[in-house]
CSV table of N, CA and C in Angstrom, one decimal:
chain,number,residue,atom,x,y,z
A,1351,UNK,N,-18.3,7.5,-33.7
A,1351,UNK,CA,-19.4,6.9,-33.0
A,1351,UNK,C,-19.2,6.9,-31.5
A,1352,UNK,N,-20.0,7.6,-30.5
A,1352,UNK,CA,-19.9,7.1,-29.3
A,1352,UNK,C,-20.7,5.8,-28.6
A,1353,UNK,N,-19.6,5.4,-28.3
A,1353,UNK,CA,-19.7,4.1,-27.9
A,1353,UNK,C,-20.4,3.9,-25.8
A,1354,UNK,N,-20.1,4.4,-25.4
A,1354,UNK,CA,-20.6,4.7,-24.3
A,1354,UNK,C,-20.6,5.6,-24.0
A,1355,UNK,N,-22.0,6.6,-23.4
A,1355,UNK,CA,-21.9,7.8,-22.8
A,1355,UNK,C,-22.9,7.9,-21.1
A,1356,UNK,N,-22.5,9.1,-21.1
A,1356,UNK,CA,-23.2,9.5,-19.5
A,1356,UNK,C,-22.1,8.8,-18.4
A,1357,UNK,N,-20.8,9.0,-18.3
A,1357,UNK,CA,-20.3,8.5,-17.3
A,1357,UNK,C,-19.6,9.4,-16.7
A,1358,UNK,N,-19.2,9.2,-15.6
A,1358,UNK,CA,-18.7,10.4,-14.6
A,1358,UNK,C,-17.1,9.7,-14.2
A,1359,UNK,N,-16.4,10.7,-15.8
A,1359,UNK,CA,-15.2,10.5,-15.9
A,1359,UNK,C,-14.6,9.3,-15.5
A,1360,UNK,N,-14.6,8.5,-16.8
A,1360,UNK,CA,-14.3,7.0,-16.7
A,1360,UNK,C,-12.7,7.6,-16.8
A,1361,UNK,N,-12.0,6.6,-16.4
A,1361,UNK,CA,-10.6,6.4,-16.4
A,1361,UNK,C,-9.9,4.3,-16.7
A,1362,UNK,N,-11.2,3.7,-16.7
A,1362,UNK,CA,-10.5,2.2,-17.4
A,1362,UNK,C,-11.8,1.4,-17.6
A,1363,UNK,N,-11.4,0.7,-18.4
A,1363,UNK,CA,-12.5,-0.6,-19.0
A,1363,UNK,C,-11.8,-1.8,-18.5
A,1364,UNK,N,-12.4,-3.0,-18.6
A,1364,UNK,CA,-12.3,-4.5,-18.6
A,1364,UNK,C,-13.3,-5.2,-19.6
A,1365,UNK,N,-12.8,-6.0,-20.3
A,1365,UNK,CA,-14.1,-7.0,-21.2
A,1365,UNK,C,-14.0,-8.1,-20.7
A,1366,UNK,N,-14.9,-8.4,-19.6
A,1366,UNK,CA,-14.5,-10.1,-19.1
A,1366,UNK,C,-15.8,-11.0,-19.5
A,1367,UNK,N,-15.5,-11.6,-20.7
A,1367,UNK,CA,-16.8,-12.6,-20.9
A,1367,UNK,C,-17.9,-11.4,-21.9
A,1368,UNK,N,-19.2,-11.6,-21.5
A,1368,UNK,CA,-19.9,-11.0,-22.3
A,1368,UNK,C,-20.6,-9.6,-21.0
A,1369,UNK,N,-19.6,-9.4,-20.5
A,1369,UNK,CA,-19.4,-8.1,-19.6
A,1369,UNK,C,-18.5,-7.0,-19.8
A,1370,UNK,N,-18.9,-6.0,-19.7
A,1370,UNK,CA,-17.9,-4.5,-20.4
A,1370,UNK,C,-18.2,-4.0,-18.7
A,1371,UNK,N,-16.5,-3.6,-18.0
A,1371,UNK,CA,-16.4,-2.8,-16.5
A,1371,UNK,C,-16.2,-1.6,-16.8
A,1372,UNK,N,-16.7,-0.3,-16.4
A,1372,UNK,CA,-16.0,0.9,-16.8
A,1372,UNK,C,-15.9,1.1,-15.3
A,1373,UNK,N,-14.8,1.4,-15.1
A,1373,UNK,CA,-14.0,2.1,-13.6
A,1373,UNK,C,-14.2,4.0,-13.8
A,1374,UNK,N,-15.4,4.5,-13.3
A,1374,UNK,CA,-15.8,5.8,-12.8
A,1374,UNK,C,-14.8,6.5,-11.5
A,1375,UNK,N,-14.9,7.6,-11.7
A,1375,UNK,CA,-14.5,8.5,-10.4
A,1375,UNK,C,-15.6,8.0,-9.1
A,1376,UNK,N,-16.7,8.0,-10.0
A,1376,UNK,CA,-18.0,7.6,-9.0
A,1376,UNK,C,-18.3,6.2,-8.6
A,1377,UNK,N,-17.8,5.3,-9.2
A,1377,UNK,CA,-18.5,3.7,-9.1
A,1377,UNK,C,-18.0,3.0,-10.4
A,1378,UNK,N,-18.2,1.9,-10.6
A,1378,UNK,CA,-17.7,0.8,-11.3
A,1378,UNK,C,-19.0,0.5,-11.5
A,1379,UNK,N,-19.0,0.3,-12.8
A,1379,UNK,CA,-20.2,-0.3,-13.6
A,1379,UNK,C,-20.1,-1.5,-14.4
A,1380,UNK,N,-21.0,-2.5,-14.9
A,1380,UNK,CA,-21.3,-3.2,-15.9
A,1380,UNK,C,-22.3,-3.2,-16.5
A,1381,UNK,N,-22.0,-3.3,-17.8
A,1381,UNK,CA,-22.6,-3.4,-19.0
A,1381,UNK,C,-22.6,-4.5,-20.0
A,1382,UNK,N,-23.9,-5.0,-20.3
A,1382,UNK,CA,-23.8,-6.3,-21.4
A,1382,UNK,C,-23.1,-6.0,-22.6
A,1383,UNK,N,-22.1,-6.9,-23.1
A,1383,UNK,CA,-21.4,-6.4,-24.2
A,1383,UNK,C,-21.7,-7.4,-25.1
A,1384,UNK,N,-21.9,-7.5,-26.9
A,1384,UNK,CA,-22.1,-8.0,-27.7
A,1384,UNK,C,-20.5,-8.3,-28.6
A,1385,UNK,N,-20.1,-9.2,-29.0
A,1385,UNK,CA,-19.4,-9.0,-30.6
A,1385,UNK,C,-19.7,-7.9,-31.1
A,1386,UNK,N,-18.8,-7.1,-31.2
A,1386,UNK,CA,-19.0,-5.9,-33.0
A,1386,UNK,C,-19.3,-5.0,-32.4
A,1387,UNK,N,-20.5,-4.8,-31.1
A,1387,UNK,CA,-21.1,-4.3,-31.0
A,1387,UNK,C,-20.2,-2.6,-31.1
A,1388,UNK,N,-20.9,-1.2,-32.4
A,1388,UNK,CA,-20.4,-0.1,-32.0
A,1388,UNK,C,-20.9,1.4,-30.8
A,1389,UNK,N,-21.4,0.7,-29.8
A,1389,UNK,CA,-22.1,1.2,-29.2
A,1389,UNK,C,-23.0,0.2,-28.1
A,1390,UNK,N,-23.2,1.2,-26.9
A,1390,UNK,CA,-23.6,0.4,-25.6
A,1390,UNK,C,-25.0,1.2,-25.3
A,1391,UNK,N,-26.0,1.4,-25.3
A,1391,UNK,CA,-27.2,1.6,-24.7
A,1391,UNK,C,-27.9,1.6,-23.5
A,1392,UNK,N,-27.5,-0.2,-23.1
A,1392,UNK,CA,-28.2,-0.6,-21.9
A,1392,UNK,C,-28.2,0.5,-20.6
A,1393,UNK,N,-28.7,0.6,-19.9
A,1393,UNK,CA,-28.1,1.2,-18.3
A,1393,UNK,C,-27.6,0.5,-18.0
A,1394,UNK,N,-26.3,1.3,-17.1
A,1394,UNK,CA,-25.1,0.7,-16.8
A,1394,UNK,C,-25.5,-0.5,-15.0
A,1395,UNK,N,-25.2,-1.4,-14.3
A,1395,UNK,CA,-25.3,-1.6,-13.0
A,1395,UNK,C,-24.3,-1.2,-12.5
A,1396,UNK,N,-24.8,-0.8,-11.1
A,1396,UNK,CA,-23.6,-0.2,-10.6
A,1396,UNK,C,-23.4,-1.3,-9.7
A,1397,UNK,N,-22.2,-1.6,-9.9
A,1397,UNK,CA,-21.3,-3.3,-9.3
A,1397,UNK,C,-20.6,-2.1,-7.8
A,1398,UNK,N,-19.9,-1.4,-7.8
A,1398,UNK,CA,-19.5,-0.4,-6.5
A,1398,UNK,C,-20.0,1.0,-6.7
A,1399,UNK,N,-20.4,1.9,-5.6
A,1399,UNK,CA,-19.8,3.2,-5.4
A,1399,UNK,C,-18.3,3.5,-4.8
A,1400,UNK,N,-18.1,4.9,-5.1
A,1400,UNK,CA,-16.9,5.1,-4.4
A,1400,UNK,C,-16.6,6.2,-3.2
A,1401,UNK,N,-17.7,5.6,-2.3
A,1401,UNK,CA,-18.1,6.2,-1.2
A,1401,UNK,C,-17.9,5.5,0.0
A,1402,UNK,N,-17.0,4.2,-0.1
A,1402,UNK,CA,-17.4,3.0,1.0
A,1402,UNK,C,-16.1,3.3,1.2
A,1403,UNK,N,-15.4,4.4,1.3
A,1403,UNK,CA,-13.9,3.7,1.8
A,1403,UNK,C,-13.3,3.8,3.4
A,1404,UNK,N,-12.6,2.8,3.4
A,1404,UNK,CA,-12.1,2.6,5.3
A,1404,UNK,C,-11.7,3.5,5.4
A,1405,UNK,N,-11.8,4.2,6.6
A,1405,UNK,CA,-11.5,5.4,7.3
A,1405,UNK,C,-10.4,6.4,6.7
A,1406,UNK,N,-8.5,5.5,6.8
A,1406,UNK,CA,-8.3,5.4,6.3
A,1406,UNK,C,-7.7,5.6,5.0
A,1407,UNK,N,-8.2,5.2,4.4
A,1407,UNK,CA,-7.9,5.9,2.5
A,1407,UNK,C,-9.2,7.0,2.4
A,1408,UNK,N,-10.1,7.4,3.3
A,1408,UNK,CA,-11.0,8.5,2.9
A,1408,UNK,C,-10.5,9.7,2.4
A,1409,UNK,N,-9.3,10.2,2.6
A,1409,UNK,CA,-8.4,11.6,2.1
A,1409,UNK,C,-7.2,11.4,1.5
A,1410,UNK,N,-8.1,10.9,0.2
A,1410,UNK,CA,-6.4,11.0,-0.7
A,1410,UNK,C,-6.7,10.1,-2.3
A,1411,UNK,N,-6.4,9.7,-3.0
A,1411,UNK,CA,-6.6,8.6,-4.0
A,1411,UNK,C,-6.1,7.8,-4.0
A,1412,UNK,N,-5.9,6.7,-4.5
A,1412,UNK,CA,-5.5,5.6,-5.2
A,1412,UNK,C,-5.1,5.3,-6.8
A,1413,UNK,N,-3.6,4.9,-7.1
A,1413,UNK,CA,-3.6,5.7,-9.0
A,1413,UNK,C,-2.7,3.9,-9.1
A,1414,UNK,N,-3.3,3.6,-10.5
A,1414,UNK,CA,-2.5,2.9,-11.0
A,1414,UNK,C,-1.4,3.3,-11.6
A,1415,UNK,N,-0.3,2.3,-11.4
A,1415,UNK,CA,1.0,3.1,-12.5
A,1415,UNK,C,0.9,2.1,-13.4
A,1416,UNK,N,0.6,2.1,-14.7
A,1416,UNK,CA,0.7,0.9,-15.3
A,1416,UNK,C,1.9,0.2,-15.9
A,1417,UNK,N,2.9,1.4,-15.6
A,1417,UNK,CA,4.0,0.4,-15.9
A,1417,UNK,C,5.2,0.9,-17.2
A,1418,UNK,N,6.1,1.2,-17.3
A,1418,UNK,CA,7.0,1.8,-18.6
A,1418,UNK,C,7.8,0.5,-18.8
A,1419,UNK,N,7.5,-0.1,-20.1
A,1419,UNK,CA,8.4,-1.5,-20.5
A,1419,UNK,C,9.6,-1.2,-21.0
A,1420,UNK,N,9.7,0.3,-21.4
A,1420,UNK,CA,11.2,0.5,-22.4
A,1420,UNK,C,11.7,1.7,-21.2
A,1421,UNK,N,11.6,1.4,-19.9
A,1421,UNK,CA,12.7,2.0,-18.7
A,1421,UNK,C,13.7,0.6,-18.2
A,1422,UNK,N,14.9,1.1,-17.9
A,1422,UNK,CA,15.6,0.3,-17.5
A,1422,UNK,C,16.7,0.9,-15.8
A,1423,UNK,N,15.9,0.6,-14.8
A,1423,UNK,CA,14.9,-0.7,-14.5
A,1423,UNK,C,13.3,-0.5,-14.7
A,1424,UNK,N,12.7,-1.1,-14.8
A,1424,UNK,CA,11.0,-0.9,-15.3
A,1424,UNK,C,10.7,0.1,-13.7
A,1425,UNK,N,9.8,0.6,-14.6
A,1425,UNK,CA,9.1,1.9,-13.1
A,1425,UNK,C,7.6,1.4,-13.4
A,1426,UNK,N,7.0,1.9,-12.2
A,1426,UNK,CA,5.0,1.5,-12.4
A,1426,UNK,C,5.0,0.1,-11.8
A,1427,UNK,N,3.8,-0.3,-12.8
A,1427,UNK,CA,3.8,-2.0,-12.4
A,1427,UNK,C,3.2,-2.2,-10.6
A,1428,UNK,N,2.6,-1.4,-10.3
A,1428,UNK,CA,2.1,-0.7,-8.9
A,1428,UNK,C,0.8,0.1,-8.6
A,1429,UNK,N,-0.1,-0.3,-7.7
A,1429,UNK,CA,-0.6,0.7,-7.6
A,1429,UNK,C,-0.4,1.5,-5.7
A,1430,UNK,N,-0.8,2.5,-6.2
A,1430,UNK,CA,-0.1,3.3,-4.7
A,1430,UNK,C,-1.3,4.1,-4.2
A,1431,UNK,N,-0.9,4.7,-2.8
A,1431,UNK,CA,-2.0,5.6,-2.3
A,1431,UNK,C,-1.3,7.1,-2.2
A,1432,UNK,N,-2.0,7.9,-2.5
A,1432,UNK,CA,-1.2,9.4,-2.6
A,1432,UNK,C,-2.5,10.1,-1.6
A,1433,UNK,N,-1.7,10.6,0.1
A,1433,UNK,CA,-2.6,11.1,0.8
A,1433,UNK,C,-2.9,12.7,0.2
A,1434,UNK,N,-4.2,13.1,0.5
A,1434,UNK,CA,-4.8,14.5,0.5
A,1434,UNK,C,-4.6,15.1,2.0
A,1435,UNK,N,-3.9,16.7,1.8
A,1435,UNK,CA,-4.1,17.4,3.4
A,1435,UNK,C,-5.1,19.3,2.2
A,1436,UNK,N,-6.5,19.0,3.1
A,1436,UNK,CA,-7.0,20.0,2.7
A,1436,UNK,C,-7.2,19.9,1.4
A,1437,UNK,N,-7.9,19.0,0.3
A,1437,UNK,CA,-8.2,18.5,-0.9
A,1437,UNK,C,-7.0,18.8,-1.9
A,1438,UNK,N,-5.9,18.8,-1.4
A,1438,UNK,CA,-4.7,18.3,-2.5
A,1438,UNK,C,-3.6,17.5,-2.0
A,1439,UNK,N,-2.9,16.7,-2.9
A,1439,UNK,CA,-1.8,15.8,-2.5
A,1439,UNK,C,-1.0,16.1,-1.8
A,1440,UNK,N,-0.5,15.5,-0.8
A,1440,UNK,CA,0.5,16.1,0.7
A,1440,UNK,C,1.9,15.8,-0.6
A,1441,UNK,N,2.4,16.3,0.2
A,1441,UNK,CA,4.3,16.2,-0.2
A,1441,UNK,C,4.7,15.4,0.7
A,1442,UNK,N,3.6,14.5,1.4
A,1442,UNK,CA,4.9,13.0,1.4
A,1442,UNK,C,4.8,12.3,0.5
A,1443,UNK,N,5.6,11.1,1.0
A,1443,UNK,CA,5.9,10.1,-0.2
A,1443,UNK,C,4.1,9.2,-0.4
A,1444,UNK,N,3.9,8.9,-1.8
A,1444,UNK,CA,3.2,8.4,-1.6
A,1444,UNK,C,3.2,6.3,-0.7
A,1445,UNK,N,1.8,6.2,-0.7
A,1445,UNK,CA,2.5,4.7,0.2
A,1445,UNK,C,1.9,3.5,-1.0
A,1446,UNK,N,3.0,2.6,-1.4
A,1446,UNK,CA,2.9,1.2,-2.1
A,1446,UNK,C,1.7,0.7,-1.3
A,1447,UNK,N,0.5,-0.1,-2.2
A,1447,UNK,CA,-0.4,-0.5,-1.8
A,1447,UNK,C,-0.2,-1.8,-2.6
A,1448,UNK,N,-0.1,-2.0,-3.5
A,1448,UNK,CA,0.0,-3.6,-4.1
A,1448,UNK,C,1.2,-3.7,-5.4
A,1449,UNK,N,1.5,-4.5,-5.1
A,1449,UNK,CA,2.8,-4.6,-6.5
A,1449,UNK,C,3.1,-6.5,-6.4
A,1450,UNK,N,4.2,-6.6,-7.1
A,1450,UNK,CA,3.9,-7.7,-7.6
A,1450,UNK,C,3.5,-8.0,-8.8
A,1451,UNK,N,2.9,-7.2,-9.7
A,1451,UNK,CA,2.7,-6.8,-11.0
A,1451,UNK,C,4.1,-7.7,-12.2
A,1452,UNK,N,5.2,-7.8,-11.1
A,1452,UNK,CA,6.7,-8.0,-12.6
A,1452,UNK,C,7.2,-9.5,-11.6
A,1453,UNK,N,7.8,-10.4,-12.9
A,1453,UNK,CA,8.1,-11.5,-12.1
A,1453,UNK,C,9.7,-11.1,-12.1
A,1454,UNK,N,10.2,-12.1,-11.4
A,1454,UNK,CA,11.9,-12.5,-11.0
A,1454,UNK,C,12.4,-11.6,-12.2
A,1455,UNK,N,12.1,-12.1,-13.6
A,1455,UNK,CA,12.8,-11.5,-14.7
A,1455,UNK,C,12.4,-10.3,-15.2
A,1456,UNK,N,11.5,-9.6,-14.6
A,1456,UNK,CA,11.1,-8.4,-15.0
A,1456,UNK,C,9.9,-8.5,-16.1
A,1457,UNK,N,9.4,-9.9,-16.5
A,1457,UNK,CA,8.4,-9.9,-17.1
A,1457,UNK,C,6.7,-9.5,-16.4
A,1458,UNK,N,6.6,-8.7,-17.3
A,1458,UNK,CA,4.8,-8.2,-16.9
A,1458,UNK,C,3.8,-9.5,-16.7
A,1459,UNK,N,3.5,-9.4,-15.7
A,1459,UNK,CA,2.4,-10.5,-14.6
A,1459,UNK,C,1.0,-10.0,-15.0
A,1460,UNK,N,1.3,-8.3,-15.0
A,1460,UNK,CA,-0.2,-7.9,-15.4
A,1460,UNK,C,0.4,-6.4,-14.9
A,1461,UNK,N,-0.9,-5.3,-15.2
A,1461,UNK,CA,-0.4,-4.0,-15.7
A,1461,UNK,C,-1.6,-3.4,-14.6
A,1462,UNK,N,-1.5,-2.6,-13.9
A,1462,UNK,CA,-2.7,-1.8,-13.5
A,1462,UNK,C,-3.4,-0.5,-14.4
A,1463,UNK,N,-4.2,-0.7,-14.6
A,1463,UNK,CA,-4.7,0.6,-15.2
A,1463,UNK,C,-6.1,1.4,-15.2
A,1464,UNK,N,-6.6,0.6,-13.9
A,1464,UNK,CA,-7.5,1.6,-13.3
A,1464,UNK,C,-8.6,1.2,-12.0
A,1465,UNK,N,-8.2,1.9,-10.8
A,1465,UNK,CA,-8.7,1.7,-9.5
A,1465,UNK,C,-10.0,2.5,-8.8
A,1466,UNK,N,-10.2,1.6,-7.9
A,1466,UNK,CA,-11.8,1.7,-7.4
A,1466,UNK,C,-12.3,1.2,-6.1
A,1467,UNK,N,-12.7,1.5,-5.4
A,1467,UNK,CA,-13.2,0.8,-3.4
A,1467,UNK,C,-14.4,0.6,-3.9
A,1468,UNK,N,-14.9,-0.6,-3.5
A,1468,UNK,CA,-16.7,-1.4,-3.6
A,1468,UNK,C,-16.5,-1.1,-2.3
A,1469,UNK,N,-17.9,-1.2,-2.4
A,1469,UNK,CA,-19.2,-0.6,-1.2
A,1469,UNK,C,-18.8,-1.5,0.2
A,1470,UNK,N,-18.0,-2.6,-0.1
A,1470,UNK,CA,-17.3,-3.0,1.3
A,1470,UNK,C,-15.9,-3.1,1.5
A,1471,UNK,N,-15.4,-1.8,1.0
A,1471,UNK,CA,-14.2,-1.3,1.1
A,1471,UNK,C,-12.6,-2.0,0.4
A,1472,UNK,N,-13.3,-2.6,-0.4
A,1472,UNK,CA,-12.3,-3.4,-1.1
A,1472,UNK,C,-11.8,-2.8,-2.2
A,1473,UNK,N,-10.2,-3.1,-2.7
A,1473,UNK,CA,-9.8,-1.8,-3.8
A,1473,UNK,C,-9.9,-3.3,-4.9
A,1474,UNK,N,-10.3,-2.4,-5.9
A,1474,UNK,CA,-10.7,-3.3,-7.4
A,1474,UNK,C,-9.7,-2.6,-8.2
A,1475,UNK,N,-9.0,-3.4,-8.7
A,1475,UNK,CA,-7.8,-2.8,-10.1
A,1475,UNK,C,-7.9,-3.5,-11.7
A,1476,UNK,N,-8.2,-2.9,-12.3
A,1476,UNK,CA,-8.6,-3.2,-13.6
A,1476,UNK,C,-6.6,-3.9,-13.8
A,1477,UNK,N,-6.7,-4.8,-14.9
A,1477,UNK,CA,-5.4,-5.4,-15.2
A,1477,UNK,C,-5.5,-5.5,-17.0
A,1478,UNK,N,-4.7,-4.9,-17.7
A,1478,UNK,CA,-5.0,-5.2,-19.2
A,1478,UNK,C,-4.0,-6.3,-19.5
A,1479,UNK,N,-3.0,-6.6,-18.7
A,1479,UNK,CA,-2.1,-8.0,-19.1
A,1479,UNK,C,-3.4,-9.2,-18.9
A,1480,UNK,N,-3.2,-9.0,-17.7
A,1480,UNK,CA,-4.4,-10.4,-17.1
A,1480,UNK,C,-5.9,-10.4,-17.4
A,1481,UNK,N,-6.5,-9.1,-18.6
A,1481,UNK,CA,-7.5,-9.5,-18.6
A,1481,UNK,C,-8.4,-9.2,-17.5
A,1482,UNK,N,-8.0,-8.9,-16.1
A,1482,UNK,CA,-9.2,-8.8,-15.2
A,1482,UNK,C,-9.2,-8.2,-14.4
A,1483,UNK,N,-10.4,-8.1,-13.8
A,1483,UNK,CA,-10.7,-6.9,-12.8
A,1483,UNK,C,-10.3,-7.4,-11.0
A,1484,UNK,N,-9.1,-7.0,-10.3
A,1484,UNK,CA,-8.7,-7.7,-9.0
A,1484,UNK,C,-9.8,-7.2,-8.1
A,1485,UNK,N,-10.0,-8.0,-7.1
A,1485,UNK,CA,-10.6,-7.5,-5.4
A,1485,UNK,C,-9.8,-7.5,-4.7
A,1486,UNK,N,-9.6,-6.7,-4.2
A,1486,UNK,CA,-8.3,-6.8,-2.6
A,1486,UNK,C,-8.5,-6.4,-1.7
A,1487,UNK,N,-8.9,-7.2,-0.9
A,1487,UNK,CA,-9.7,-6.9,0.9
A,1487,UNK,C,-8.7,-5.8,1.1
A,1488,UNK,N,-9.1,-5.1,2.0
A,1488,UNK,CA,-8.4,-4.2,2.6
A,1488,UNK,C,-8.0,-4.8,4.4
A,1489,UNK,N,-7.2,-4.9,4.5
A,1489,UNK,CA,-7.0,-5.4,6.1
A,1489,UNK,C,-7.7,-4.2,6.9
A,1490,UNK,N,-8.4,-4.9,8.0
A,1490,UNK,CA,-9.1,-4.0,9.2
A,1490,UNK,C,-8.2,-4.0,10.2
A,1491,UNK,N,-8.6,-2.4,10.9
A,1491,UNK,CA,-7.7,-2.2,11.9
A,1491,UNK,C,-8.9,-2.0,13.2
């Protein structure tokens, strides 16, 4: 059964409440979600595009790592920015954008697993530990 279609290459969900997030290449959407339900119908809202971004992060992506539990020391648990020169990834390092994800003892706080900029330039990261979808202003320069 397909459960939701017409999306432009989703890469993460959130179920918060009686709301379903799909995180698009293109925009973040919501959709009314039911118990049981095997399948979504409604038209989606679009909550962001992904066309608002600060100057900035305009050439390059943003990836969650969600994290390897059975690495010792844990790797991921981060999400990062990997710049573009000429529409592919440069060969520098990419740059740490938010972490924090692992406490003192290495326990998972929450997992990233899939990122997004709303229409006023804020990075949204889906979290499957915590359940929810983050906002994180972006500092202005």
């Amino acid at each position: 059964t397909v459960f939701l279609s017409e999306l432009n290459s989703p890469y993460g969900v959130a179920l918060v409440g009686t709301n379903l997030y799909v995180a698009a290449t293109d925009a973040i959407l919501r959709f009314p979600y039911a118990d049981g339900a095997t399948s979504i119908t409604a038209k989606g809202e679009t909550i962001s595009e992904g066309n608002a971004l600060p100057e900035r992060f305009r050439n390059g992506m943003f990836v969650g790592q969600h994290g390897s539990w059975n690495r010792k020391p844990p790797s991921g648990y981060k999400v990062i920015f990997v710049p573009f020169v000429n529409g592919k990834p440069s060969t520098t390092s990419p740059e740490d954008v938010l972490n924090g994800f692992l406490d003192e003892d290495g326990n998972a706080r929450g997992r990233p697993v899939g990122v997004a900029i709303d229409k006023r330039g804020a990075l949204l990261v889906a979290d499957d530990v915590g359940n929810a979808v983050w906002r994180v202003g972006m500092p202005r320069k």
